[in-house]
Short mmCIF file of C-alpha atoms in Angstrom, two decimals:
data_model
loop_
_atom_site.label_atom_id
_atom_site.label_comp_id
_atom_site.label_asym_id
_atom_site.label_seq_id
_atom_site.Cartn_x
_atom_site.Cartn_y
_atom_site.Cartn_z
CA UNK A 250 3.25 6.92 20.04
CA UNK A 251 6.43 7.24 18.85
CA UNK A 252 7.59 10.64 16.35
CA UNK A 253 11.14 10.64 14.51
CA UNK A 254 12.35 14.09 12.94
CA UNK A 255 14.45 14.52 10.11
CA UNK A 256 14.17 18.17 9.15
CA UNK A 257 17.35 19.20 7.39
CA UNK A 258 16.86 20.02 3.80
CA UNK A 259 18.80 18.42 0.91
CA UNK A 260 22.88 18.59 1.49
CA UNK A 261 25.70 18.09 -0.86
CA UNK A 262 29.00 16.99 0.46
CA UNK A 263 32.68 16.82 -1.03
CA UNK A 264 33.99 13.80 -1.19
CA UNK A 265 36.17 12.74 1.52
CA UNK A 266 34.77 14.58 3.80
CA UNK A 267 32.33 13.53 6.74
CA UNK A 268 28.24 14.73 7.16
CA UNK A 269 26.12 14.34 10.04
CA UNK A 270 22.67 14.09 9.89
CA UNK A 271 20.68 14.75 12.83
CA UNK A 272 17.38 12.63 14.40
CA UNK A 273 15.33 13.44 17.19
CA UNK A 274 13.01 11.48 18.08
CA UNK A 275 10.26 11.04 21.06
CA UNK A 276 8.99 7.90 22.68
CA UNK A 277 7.25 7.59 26.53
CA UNK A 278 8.75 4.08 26.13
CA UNK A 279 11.32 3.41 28.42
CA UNK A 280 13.25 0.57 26.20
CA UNK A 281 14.03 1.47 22.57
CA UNK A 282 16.08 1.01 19.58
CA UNK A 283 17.26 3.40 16.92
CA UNK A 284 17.90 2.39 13.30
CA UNK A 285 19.96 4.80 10.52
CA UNK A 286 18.54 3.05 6.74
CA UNK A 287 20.40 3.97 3.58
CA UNK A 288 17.90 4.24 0.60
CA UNK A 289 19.76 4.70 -2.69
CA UNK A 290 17.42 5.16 -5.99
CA UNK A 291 17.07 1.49 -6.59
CA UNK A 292 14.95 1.76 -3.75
CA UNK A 293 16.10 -0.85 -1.24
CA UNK A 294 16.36 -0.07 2.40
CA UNK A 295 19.73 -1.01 3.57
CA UNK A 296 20.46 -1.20 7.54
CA UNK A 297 23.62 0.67 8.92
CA UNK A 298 23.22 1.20 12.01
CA UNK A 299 21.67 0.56 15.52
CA UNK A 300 21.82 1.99 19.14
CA UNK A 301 20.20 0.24 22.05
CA UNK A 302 18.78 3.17 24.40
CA UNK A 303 20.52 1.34 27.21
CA UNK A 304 23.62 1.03 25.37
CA UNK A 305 26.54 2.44 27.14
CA UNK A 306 28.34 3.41 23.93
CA UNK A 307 27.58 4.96 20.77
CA UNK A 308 27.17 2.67 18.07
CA UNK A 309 30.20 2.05 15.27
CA UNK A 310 29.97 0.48 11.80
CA UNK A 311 32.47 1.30 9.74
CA UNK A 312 32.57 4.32 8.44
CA UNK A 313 29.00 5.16 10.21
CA UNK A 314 28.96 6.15 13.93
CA UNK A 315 26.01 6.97 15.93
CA UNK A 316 26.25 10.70 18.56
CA UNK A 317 23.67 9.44 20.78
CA UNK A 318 23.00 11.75 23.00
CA UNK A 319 19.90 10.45 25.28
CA UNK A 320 18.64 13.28 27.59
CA UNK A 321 18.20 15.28 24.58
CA UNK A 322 16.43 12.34 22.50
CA UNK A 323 19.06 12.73 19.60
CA UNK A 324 20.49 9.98 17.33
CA UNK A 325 22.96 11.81 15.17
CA UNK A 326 24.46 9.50 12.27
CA UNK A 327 27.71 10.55 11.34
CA UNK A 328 29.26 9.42 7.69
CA UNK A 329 32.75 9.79 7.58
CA UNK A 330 35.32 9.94 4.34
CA UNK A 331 32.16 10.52 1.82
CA UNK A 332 31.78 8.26 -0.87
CA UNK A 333 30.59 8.81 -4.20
CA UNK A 334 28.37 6.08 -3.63
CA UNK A 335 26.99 7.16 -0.19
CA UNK A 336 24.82 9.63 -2.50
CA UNK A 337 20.74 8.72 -1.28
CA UNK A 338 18.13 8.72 1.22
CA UNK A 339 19.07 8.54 4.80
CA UNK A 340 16.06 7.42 7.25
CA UNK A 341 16.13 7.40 10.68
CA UNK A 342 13.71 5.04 12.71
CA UNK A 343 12.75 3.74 16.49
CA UNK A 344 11.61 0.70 17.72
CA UNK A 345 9.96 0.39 20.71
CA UNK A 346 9.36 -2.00 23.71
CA UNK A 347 5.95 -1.30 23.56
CA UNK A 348 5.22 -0.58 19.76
CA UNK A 349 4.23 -3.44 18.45
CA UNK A 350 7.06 -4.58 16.49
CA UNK A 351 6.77 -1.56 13.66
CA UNK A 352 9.27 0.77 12.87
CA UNK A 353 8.26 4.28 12.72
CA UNK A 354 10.59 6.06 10.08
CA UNK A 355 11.50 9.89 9.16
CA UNK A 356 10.89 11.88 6.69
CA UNK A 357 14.57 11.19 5.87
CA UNK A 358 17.87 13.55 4.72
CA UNK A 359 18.71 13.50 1.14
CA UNK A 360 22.43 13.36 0.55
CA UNK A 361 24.77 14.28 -2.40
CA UNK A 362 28.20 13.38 -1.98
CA UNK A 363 29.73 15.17 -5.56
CA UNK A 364 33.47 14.59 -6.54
CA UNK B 236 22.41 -15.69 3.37
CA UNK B 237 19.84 -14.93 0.24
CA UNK B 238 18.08 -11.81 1.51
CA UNK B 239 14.75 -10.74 1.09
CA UNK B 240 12.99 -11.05 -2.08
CA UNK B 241 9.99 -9.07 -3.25
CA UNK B 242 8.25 -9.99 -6.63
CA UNK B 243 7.46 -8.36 -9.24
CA UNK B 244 9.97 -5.33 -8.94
CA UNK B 245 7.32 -2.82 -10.83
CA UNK B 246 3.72 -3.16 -11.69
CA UNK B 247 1.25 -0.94 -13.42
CA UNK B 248 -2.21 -1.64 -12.69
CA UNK B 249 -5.55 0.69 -14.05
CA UNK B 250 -8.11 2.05 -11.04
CA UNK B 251 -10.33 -0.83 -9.80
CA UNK B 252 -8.43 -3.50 -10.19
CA UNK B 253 -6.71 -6.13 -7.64
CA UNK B 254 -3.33 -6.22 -6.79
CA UNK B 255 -0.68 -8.80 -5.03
CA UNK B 256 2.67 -8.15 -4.24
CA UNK B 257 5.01 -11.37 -2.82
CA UNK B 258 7.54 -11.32 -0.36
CA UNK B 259 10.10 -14.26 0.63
CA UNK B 260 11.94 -13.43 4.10
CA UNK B 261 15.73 -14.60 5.02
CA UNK B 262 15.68 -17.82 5.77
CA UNK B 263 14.83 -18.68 9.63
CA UNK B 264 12.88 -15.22 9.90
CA UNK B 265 9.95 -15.62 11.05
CA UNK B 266 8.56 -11.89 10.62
CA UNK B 267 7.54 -10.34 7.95
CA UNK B 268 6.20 -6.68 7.86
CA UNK B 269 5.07 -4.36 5.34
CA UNK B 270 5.29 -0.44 4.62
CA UNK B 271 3.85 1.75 2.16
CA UNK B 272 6.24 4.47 1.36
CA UNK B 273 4.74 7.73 -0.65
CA UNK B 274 7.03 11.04 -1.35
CA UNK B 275 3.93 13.31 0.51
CA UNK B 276 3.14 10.49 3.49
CA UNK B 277 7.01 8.93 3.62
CA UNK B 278 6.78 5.57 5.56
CA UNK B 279 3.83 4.07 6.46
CA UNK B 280 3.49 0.56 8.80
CA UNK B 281 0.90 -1.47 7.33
CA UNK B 282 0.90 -5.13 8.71
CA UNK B 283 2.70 -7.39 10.54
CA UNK B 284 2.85 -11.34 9.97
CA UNK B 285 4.10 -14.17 12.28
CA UNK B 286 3.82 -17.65 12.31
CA UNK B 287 0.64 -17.13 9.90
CA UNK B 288 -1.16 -14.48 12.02
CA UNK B 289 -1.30 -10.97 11.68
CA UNK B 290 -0.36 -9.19 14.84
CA UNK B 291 -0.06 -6.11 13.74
CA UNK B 292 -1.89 -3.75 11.46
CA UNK B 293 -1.48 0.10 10.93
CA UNK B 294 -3.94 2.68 9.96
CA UNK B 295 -4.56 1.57 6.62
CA UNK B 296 -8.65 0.67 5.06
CA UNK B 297 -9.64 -2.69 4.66
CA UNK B 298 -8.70 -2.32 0.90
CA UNK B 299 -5.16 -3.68 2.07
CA UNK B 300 -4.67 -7.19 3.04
CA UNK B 301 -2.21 -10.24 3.72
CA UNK B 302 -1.57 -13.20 4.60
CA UNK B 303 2.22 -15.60 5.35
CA UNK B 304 2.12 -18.79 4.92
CA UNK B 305 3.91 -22.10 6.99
CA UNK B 306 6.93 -21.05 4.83
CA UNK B 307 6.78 -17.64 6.40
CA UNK B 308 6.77 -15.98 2.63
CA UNK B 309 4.10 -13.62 2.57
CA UNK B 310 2.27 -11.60 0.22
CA UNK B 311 -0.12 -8.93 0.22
CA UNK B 312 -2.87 -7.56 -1.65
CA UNK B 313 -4.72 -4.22 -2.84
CA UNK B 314 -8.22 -4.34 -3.94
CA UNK B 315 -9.94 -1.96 -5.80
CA UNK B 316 -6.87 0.22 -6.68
CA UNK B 317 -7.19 3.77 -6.29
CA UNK B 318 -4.65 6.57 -7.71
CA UNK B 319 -3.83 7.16 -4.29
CA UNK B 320 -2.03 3.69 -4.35
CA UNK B 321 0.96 4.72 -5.89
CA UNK B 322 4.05 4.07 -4.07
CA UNK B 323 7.06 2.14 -3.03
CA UNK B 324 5.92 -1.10 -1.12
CA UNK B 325 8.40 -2.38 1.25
CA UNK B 326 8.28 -5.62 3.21
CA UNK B 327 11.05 -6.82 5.94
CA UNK B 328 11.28 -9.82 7.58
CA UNK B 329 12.73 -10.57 11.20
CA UNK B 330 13.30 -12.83 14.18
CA UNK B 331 11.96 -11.21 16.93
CA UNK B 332 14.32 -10.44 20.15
CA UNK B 333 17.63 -10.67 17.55
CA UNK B 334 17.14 -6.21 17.87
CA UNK B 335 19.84 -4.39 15.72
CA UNK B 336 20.03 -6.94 12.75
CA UNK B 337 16.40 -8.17 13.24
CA UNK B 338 15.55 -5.83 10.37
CA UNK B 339 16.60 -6.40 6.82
CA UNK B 340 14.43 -4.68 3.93
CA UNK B 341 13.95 -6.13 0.34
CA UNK B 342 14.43 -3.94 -2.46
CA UNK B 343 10.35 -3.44 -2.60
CA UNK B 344 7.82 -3.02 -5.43
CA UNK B 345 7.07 0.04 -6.96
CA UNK B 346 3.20 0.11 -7.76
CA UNK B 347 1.91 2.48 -10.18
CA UNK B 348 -1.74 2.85 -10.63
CA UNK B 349 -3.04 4.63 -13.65
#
């Protein structure tokens, strides 16, 4: 089975600046992918980012970058030059070779970005 | 590219009753999956649809239910609502093997059960 934490409580972050927002996770499966979803109040889950666990490079999009660091099973997402509109939900999720085509989510980080 | 489309947006339903919630994937995907998100159980697989057959199903009772069609839209449905019921459905369609953008979400349904 495959487990995803997201244990850091609530943050609020100044505008401009950049957050990171950690993600372990733990799989057996040898082939994997890791998802970062942006959930704003609306509700909608909105893809940002993806790493391939056999991906040489951490993943860029933007503004979003991934620290993947894969002996220690972490999947960092790092937000850089906050947004007011970057304020929501921020879920972290794996997809396995071998697990059946779901996604198994975090509990996910709220974040504030205030002015 | 239209993305995906979940109907209705909110419902309120009373205990007991049925329930079915519609979703329309991106065009060309194939996929479709649904999750039950809940503030105390967060995100929950429930099903998986493609090509009309459900290959996937998550640890949800028999209560919960669905079906795609040959257009790949697919819906689902809740019988005999309980309280418990409450939540954010999402669905999210995909074509298999495309990995990092394979996965696009709909805005969901909220359900509220009274």
């Amino acid at each position: 089975a495959q487990k995803i934490t997201q244990t850091q409580p609530g943050m609020f972050v100044q505008e401009k600046e950049a957050v990171t927002l950690d993600c372990t996770y733990d799989t057996s499966d040898p082939s994997y992918g890791l998802f970062w979803y942006k959930q704003p109040s609306s509700g909608e889950m909105i893809f940002l980012i993806y790493q391939g666990s056999y991906d040489q490079q951490n993943a860029t999009e933007g503004r979003y970058s991934l620290n993947f660091q894969k002996a220690r099973k972490s999947a960092n997402l790092v937000i850089s030059a906050s947004q007011l509109g970057d304020s929501a939900m921020y879920f972290c999720a794996i997809l396995t070779l071998y697990g059946n085509n779901r996604l198994a989510f975090g509990k996910g980080n709220q974040v504030v970005v205030i002015p | 590219k239209a993305g995906v489309t979940q109907t209705p947006r909110y419902l309120i339903k009373t205990r007991g009753q049925q329930v079915t919630l519609s979703c329309s994937p991106i065009s060309g995907h194939r996929s479709v999956s649904w999750y039950q998100q809940t503030p105390g159980q967060g995100l929950q697989f429930l099903f998986e649809y493609f090509s009309e057959t459900q290959r996937n199903k998550g640890n949800f009772p028999g209560r919960f239910s669905g079906r795609q069609f040959s257009n790949s839209r697919s819906e689902m449905n809740v019988s005999t609502l309980e309280l418990g019921d409450s939540a954010l459905y999402l669905c999210a369609s995909s074509m298999p093997g495309q990995g990092d953008y394979g996965y696009t979400f709909g805005s969901g349904t909220r359900l509220t059960v009274v």
